[in-house]
Short mmCIF file of C-alpha atoms and ligand atoms in Angstrom, two decimals:
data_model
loop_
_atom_site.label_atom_id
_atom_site.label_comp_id
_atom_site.label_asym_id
_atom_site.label_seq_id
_atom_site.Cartn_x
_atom_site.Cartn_y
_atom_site.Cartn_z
CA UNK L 13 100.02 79.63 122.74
CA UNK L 14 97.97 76.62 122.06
CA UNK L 15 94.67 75.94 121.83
CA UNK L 16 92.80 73.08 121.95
CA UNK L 17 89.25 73.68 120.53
CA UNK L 18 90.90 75.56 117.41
CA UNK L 19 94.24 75.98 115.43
CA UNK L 20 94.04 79.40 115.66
CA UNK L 21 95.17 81.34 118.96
CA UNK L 22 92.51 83.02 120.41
CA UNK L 23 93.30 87.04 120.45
CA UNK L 24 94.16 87.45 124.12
CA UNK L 25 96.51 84.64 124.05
CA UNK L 26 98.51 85.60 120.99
CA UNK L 27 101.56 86.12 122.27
CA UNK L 28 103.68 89.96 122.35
CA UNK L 29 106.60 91.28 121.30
CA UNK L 30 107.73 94.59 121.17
CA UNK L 31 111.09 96.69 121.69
CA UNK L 32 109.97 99.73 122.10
CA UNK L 33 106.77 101.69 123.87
CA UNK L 34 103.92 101.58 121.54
CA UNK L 35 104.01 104.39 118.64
CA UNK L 36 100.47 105.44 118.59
CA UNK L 37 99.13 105.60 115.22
CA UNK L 38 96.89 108.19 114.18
CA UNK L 39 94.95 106.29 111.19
CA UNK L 40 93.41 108.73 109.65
CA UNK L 41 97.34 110.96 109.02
CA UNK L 42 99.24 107.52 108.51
CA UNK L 43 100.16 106.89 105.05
CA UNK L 44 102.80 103.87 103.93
CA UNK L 45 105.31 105.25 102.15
CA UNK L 46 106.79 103.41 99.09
CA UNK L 47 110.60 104.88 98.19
CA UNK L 48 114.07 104.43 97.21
CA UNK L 49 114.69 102.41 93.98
CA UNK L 50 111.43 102.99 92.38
CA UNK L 51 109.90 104.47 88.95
CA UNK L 52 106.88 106.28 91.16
CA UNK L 53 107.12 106.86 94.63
CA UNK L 54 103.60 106.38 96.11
CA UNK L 55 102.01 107.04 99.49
CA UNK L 56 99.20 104.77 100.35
CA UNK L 57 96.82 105.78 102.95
CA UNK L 58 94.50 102.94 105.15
CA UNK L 59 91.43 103.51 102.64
CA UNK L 60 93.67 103.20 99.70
CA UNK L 61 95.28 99.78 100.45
CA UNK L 62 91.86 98.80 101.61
CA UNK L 63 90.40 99.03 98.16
CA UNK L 64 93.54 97.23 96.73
CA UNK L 65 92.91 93.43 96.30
CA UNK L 66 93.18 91.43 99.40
CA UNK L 67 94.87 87.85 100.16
CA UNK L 68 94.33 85.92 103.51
CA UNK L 69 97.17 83.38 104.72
CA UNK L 70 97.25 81.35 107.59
CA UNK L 71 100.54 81.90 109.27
CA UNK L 72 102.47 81.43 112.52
CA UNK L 73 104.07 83.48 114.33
CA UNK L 74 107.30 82.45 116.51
CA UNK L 75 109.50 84.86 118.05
CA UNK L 76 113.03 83.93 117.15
CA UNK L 77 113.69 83.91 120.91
CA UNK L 78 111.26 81.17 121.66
CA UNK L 79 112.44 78.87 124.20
CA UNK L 80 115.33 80.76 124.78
CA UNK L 81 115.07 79.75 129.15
CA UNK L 82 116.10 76.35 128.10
CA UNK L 83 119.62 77.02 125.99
CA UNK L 84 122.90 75.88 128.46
CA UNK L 85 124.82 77.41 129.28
CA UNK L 86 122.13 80.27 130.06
CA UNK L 87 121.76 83.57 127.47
CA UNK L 88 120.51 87.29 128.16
CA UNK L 89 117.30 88.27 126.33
CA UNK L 90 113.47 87.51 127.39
CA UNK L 91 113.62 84.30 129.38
CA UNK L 92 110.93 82.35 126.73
CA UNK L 93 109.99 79.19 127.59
CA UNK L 94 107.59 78.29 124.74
CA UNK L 95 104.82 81.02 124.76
CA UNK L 96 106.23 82.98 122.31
CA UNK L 97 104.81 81.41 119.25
CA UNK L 98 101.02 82.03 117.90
CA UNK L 99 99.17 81.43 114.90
CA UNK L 100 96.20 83.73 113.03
CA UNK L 101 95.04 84.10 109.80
CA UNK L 102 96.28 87.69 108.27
CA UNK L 103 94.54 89.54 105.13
CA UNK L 104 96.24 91.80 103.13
CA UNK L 105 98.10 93.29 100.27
CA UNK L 106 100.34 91.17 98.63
CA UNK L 107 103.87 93.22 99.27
CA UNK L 108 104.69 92.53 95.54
CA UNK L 109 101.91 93.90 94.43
CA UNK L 110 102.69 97.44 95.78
CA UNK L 111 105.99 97.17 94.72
CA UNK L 112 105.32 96.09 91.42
CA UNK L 113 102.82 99.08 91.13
CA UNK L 114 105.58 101.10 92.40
CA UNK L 115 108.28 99.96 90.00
CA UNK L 116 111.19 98.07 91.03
CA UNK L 117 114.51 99.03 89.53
CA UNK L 118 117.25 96.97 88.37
CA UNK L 119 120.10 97.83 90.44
CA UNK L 120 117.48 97.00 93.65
CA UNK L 121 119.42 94.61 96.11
CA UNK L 122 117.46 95.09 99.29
CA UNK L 123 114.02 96.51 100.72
CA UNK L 124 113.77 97.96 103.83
CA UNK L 125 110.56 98.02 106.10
CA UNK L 126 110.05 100.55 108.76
CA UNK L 127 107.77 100.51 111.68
CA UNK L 128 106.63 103.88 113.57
CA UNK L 129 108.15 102.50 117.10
CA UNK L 130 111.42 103.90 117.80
CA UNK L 131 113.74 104.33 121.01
CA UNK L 132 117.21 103.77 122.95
CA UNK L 133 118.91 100.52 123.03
CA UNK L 134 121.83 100.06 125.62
CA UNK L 135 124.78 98.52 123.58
CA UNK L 136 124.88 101.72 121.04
CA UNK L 137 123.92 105.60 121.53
CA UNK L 138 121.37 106.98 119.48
CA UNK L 139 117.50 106.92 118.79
CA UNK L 140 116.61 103.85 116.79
CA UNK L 141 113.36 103.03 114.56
CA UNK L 142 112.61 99.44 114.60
CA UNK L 143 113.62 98.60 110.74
CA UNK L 144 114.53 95.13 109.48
CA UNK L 145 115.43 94.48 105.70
CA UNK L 146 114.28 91.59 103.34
CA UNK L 147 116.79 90.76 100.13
CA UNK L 148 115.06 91.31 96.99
CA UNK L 149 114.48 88.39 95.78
CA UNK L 150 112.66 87.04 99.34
CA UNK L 151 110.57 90.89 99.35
CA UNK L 152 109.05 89.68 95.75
CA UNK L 153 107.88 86.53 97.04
CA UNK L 154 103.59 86.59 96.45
CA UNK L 155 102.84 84.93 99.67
CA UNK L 156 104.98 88.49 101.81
CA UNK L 157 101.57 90.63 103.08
CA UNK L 158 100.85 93.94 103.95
CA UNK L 159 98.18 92.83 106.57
CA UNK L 160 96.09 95.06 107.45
CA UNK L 161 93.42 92.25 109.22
CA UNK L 162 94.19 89.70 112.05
CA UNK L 163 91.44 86.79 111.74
CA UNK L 164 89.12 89.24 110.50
CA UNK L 165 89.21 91.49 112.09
CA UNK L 166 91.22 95.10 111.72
CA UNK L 167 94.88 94.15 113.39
CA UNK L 168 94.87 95.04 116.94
CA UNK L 169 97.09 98.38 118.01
CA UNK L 170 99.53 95.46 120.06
CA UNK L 171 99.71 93.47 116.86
CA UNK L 172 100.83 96.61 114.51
CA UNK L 173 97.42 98.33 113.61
CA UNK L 174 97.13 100.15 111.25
CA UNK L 175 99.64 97.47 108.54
CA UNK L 176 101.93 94.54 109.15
CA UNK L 177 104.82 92.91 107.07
CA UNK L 178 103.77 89.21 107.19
CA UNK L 179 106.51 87.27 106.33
CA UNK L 180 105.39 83.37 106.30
CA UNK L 181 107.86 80.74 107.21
CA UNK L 182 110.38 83.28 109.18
CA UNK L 183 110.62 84.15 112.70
CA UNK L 184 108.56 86.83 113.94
CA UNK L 185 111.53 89.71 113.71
CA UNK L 186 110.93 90.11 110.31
CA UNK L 187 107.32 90.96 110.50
CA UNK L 188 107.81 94.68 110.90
CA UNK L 189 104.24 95.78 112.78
CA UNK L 190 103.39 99.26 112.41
CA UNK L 191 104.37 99.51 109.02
CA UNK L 192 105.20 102.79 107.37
CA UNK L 193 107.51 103.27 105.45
CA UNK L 194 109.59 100.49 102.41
CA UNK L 195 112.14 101.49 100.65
CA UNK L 196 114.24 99.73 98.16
CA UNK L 197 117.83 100.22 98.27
CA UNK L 198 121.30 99.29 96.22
CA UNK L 199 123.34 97.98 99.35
CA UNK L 200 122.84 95.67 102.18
CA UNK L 201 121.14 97.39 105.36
CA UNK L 202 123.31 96.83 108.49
CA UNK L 203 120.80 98.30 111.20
CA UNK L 204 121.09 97.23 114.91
CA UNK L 205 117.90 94.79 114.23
CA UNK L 206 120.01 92.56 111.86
CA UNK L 207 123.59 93.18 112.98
CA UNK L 208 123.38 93.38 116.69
CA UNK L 209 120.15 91.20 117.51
CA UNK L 210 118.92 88.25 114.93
CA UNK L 211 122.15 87.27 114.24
CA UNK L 212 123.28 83.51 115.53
CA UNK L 213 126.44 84.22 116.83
CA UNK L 214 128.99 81.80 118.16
CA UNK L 215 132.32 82.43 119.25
CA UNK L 216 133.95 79.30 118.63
CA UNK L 217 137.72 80.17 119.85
CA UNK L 218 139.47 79.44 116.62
CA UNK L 219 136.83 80.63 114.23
CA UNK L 220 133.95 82.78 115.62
CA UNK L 221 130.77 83.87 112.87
CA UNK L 222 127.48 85.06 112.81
CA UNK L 223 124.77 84.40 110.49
CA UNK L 224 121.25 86.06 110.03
CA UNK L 225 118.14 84.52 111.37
CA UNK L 226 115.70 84.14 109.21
CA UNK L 227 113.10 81.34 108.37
CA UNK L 228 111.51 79.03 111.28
CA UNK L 229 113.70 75.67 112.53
CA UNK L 230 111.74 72.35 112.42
CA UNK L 231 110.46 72.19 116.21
CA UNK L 232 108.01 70.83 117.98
CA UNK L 233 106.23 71.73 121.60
CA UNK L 234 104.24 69.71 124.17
CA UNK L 235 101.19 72.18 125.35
CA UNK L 236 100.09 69.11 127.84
CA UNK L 237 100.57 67.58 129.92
CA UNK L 238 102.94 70.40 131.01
CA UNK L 239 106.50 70.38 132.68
CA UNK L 240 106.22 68.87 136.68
CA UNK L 241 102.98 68.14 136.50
CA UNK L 242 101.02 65.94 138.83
CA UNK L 243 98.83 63.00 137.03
CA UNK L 244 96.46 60.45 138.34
CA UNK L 245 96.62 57.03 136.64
CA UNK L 246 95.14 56.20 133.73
CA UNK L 247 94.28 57.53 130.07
CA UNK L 248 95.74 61.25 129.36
CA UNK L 249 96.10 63.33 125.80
CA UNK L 250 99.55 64.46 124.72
CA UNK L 251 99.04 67.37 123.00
CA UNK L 252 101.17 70.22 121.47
CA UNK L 253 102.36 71.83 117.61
CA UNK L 254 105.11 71.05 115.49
CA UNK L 255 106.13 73.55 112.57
CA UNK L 256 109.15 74.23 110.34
CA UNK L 257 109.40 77.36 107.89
CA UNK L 258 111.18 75.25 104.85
CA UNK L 259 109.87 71.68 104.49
CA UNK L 260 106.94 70.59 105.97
CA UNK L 261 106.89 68.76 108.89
CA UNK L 262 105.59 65.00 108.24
CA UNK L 263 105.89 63.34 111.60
CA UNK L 264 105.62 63.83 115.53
CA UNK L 265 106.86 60.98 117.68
CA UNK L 266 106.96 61.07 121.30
CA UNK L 267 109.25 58.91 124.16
CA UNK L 268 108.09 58.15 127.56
CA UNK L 269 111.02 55.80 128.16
CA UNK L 270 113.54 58.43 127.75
CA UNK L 271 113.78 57.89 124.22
CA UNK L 272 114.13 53.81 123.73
CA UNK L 273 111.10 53.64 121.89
CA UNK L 274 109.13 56.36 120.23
CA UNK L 275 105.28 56.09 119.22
CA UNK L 276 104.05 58.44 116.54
CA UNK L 277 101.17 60.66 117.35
CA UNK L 278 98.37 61.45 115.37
CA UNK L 279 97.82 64.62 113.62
CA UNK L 280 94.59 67.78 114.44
CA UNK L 281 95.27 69.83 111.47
CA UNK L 282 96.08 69.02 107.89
CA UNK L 283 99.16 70.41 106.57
CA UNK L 284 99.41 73.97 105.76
CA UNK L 285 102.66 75.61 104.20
CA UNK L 286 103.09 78.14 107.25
CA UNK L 287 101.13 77.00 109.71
CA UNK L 288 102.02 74.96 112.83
CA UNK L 289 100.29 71.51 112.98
CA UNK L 290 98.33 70.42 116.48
CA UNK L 291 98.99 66.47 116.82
CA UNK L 292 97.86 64.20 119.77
CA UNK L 293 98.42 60.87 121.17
CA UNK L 294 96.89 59.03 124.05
CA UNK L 295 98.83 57.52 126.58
CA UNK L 296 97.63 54.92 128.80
CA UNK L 297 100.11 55.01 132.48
CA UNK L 298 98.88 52.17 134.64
CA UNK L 299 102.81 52.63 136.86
CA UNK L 300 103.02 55.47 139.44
CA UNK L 301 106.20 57.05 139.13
CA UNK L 302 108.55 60.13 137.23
CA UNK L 303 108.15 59.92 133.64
CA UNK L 304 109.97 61.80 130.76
CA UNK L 305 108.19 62.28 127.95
CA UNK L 306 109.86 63.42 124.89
CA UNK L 307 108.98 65.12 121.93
CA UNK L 308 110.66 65.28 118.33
CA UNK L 309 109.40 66.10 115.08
CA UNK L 310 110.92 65.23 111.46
CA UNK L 311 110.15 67.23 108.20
CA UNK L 312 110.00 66.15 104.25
CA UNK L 313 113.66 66.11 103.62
CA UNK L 314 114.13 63.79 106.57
CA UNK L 315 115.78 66.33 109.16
CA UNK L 316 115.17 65.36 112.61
CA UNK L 317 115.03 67.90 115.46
CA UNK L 318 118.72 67.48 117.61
CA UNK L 319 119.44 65.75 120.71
CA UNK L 320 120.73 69.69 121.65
CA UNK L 321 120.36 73.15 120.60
CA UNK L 322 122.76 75.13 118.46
CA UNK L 323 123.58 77.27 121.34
CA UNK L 324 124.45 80.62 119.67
CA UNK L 325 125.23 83.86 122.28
CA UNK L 326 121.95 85.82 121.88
CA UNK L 327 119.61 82.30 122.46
CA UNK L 328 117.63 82.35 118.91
CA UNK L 329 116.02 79.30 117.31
CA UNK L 330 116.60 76.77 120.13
CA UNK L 331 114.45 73.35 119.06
CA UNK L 332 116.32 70.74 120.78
CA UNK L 333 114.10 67.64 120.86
CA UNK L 334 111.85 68.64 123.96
CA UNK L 335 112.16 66.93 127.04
CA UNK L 336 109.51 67.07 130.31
CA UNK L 337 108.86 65.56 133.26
CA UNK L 338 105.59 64.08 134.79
CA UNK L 339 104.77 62.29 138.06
CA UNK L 340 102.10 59.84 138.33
CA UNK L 341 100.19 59.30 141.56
N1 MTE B 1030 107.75 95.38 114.60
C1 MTE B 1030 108.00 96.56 115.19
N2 MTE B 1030 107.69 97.69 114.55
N3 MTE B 1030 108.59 96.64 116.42
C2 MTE B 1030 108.93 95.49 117.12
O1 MTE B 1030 109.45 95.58 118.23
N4 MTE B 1030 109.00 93.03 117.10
C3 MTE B 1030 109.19 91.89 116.19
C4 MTE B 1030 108.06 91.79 115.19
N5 MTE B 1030 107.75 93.06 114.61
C5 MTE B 1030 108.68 94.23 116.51
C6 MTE B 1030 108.06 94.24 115.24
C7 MTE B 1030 109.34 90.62 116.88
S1 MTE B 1030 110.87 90.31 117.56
C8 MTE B 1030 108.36 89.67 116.88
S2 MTE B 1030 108.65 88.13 117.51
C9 MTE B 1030 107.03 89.96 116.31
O2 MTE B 1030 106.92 91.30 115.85
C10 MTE B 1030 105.94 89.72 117.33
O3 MTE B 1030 104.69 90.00 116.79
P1 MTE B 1030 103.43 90.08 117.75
O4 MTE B 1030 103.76 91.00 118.89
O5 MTE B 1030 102.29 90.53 116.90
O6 MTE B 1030 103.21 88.67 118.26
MO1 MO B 1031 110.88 88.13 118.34
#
């Protein structure tokens, strides 16, 4: 959710996403549990990783079914429209730091990161933890946090208290929130969180495939006006983000002749590696009428956002160029 006077999102808008009930975490017995592939498996209790050295990183967070109410033809899941995307700044431990203190063997191919929420899920018997996996090479990255602070403050219980993965630049599944235990494995995980859900899959009749989410697709979102509203004449502020997880996003333009000529907008926030970017234009109606404004972004290595969405079954990563209407009185 956007706000205006700041890039941050203020706490009680920061958007929620859970699968399960909450766990309830009793800080002072919780202790993150380092295991699998490792020289010294280590248990880390709150105190401990709060005396380790700490990193803060602005970051975004977008669920990977943002948006989701707008992919044709429609797709089961929470019916997003574009809430579901937020931005803090977390403090942490870097993740490679605790691994590297734990020891990383060779033969390592994966890391797995478990929360303490578990449940029932109704394509598959069983009791599930929610537990997503990173490939090696992405879990040693030095910008992957154990937060353990959400702007400052100690991470609210909705937001994973008492430790968070952060993982800048992908979608919000992989931040595992109440984090407890990693462990570093020889094989590729195949749990329901990465085989059944957070997959794009598309069954194209002659050759259906799926393919993991993972980082954030170029997009861009109008906060206001907002879809069907009513304006009087005159002067009015577009506002709204854009963000990408790979390149960084180096222009916003924005239609309100459905899309025969497109006038950049001007930017809020400098450019930050993870972090969405609030831009702005004015736009001056003098006509009464419908208008459709548009809204498309276009990132470093020249990628436009599409005319449409890659529609895959499960709805993730829509960010079609974004299309609202407006009447004027
Ligand atoms: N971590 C755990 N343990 N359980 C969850 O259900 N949901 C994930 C991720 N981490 C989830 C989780 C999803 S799908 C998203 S989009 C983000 O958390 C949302 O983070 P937030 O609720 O702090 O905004
Ligand atoms: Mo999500």
């Amino acid at each position: 959710m956007l706000s205006l006077s700041s890039r941050i999102t203020p706490d009680h808008l920061f958007y929620i996403r859970n699968h399960f009930p909450y766990p309830g975490v009793d800080v002072r017995t919780w202790e993150l549990q380092i295991e699998g592939l490792v020289d010294r498996p280590i248990y880390l209790r709150y105190q401990d990783l709060n005396r380790m050295h700490q990193v803060s990183i602005p970051v975004t967070l977008e669920c990977a079914g943002d948006k989701r109410a707008f992919f044709h033809p429609k797709v089961r899941g929470e019916q997003w429209e574009s809430g579901a995307s937020s931005h803090a700044i977390w403090t942490g431990v870097r993740l490679v730091d605790v691994l590297s203190f734990a020891g990383v063997q060779m033969n390592a191919m994966e890391v797995t990161f478990e929360g303490m929420d578990k449940g029932t899920r109704t394509d598959m018997p069983g009791e599930f933890a929610y537990i997503r996996s990173l490939p090696i090479k992405e879990a040693l990255h030095p910008n992957i946090l154990i937060a353990l602070y959400m702007n400052g403050k100690p991470l609210p219980d909705q937001h994973g208290f008492p430790a968070r993965l952060i993982v800048p630049g992908w979608y919000g599944m992989a931040s595992v929130k109440w984090l407890h235990r990693i462990k570093v494995i020889d094989q590729p995980f195949h749990g329901p969180f990465q085989t059944i859900d957070y997959v794009y899959e598309r069954n194209h009749s002659l050759a259906p495939f799926t393919e993991p989410v993972t980082t954030i697709r170029l997009n861009s979102t109008m906060a206001r006006p907002t879809d069907q509203e009513v304006l009087a004449k005159g002067e009015h502020w577009l506002v709204g983000t854009a963000i990408s997880g790979t390149y960084p996003v180096v222009l916003v333009e924005i239609s309100t002749d459905h899309g025969v000529t497109w006038q950049p907008a001007s930017w809020l926030d400098p450019h930050e590696p993870y972090s969405w970017r609030r831009w702005c234009l004015k736009w001056t109606v003098t006509k009464s009428g419908t208008y459709e404004i548009r809204v498309r972004a276009v990132d470093a290595a020249g990628y436009a956002q599409p005319e449409t969405a890659d529609w895959n079954k499960k709805g993730y990563g829509y960010n079609a160029v974004q299309k609202i209407q407006v009447y004027v009185d």
